[in-house]
C-alpha positions as a printed NumPy array, in Angstrom:
array([[ 33.771, -37.637,  -3.005],
       [ 36.197, -40.336,  -3.05 ],
       [ 34.682, -44.014,  -2.835],
       [ 31.087, -42.792,  -2.907],
       [ 30.083, -45.454,  -4.99 ],
       [ 26.386, -44.964,  -4.752],
       [ 26.451, -41.322,  -5.551],
       [ 23.8  , -40.655,  -8.186],
       [ 23.49 , -36.769,  -8.323],
       [ 26.197, -34.349,  -7.458],
       [ 24.995, -30.666,  -6.76 ],
       [ 27.75 , -28.225,  -6.778],
       [ 25.737, -25.225,  -7.586],
       [ 26.9  , -23.027,  -4.909],
       [ 30.484, -24.04 ,  -4.916],
       [ 33.242, -22.225,  -5.958],
       [ 36.154, -24.257,  -7.449],
       [ 38.832, -21.493,  -7.277],
       [ 40.752, -23.822,  -4.964],
       [ 40.797, -26.764,  -7.147],
       [ 43.327, -25.529,  -9.897],
       [ 44.527, -28.498, -11.806],
       [ 47.647, -30.038, -10.273],
       [ 47.814, -27.965,  -6.96 ],
       [ 47.655, -29.057,  -3.423],
       [ 44.23 , -28.709,  -1.44 ],
       [ 43.976, -28.942,   2.074],
       [ 42.423, -32.466,   3.187],
       [ 42.581, -34.   ,  -0.329],
       [ 46.157, -33.97 ,  -1.681],
       [ 46.153, -32.508,  -5.185],
       [ 42.989, -31.156,  -6.912],
       [ 42.806, -34.091,  -8.994],
       [ 42.118, -36.414,  -5.929],
       [ 38.63 , -34.624,  -5.323],
       [ 36.958, -37.924,  -6.928],
       [ 39.764, -40.38 ,  -6.054],
       [ 41.547, -41.84 ,  -8.854],
       [ 41.019, -44.197, -12.215],
       [ 40.064, -47.112,  -9.903],
       [ 36.261, -46.997, -10.551],
       [ 35.343, -44.963,  -7.159],
       [ 32.226, -43.125,  -8.656],
       [ 30.013, -46.322, -10.206],
       [ 26.656, -44.821, -10.023],
       [ 26.623, -40.985, -10.846],
       [ 24.009, -39.999, -13.29 ],
       [ 24.249, -35.937, -13.14 ],
       [ 26.183, -33.127, -11.733],
       [ 25.228, -29.641, -11.382],
       [ 27.634, -26.823, -11.348],
       [ 26.867, -22.964, -10.786],
       [ 28.269, -19.911, -12.491],
       [ 30.91 , -19.689,  -9.743],
       [ 32.469, -23.143, -11.141],
       [ 34.844, -22.072, -13.763],
       [ 36.383, -25.386, -14.763],
       [ 33.509, -27.546, -15.626],
       [ 35.235, -29.526, -18.178],
       [ 38.101, -30.396, -15.766],
       [ 35.594, -31.731, -12.982],
       [ 33.942, -33.845, -15.805],
       [ 37.097, -35.278, -16.783],
       [ 37.817, -35.899, -12.993],
       [ 34.465, -37.754, -12.817],
       [ 35.176, -39.863, -16.09 ],
       [ 38.708, -40.972, -14.796],
       [ 36.897, -41.885, -11.248],
       [ 34.372, -43.966, -12.841],
       [ 36.787, -46.064, -14.742],
       [ 35.463, -44.701, -18.141],
       [ 31.867, -45.749, -17.681],
       [ 30.372, -42.591, -17.12 ],
       [ 29.279, -41.117, -19.414],
       [ 28.406, -44.321, -21.219],
       [ 28.983, -42.78 , -24.77 ],
       [ 31.668, -40.268, -23.912],
       [ 29.112, -37.24 , -23.756],
       [ 27.55 , -35.154, -21.173],
       [ 24.024, -33.643, -21.909],
       [ 23.25 , -30.258, -20.727],
       [ 19.995, -30.202, -19.23 ],
       [ 19.19 , -26.575, -20.275],
       [ 19.116, -27.293, -23.994],
       [ 20.18 , -30.901, -24.448],
       [ 23.336, -30.045, -26.112],
       [ 25.89 , -33.042, -26.2  ],
       [ 29.281, -32.139, -25.044],
       [ 32.921, -33.912, -24.379],
       [ 34.376, -33.006, -21.221],
       [ 37.19 , -30.875, -22.69 ],
       [ 34.49 , -28.974, -24.721],
       [ 32.077, -28.067, -21.615],
       [ 32.629, -24.473, -20.803],
       [ 33.384, -22.724, -17.467],
       [ 31.123, -20.649, -15.461],
       [ 28.01 , -21.88 , -17.264],
       [ 25.445, -23.149, -14.527],
       [ 23.849, -26.276, -15.816],
       [ 23.125, -29.91 , -14.862],
       [ 24.945, -32.345, -17.151],
       [ 23.569, -35.777, -17.471],
       [ 25.303, -38.952, -18.343],
       [ 23.051, -39.891, -21.033],
       [ 20.575, -38.322, -23.232],
       [ 17.749, -40.641, -22.009],
       [ 18.019, -39.06 , -18.628],
       [ 16.94 , -35.681, -20.036],
       [ 13.405, -37.142, -21.182]])
């Protein structure tokens, strides 16, 4: 997803993240942290991402998105779960919880 500047929604609901163990090499992208690029602002328009129950490290994914967006996503530092509106910091999002996470609370309305 590197350099997808206009990507607004990311649906990984049918994906499995077992090959994205933090700090390990992954074929085609180098280290797992490179799935979104780097802290140079390569993901500028993302408004939401969706993960399924097979995604075990949602907080790690959220942190990678934040780093790749140069700290502009999410705007207030919280991700909002579509299922119940709960606000999470990236490190507090539990894995294996299928949900869609929005960058702002207003997108839930």
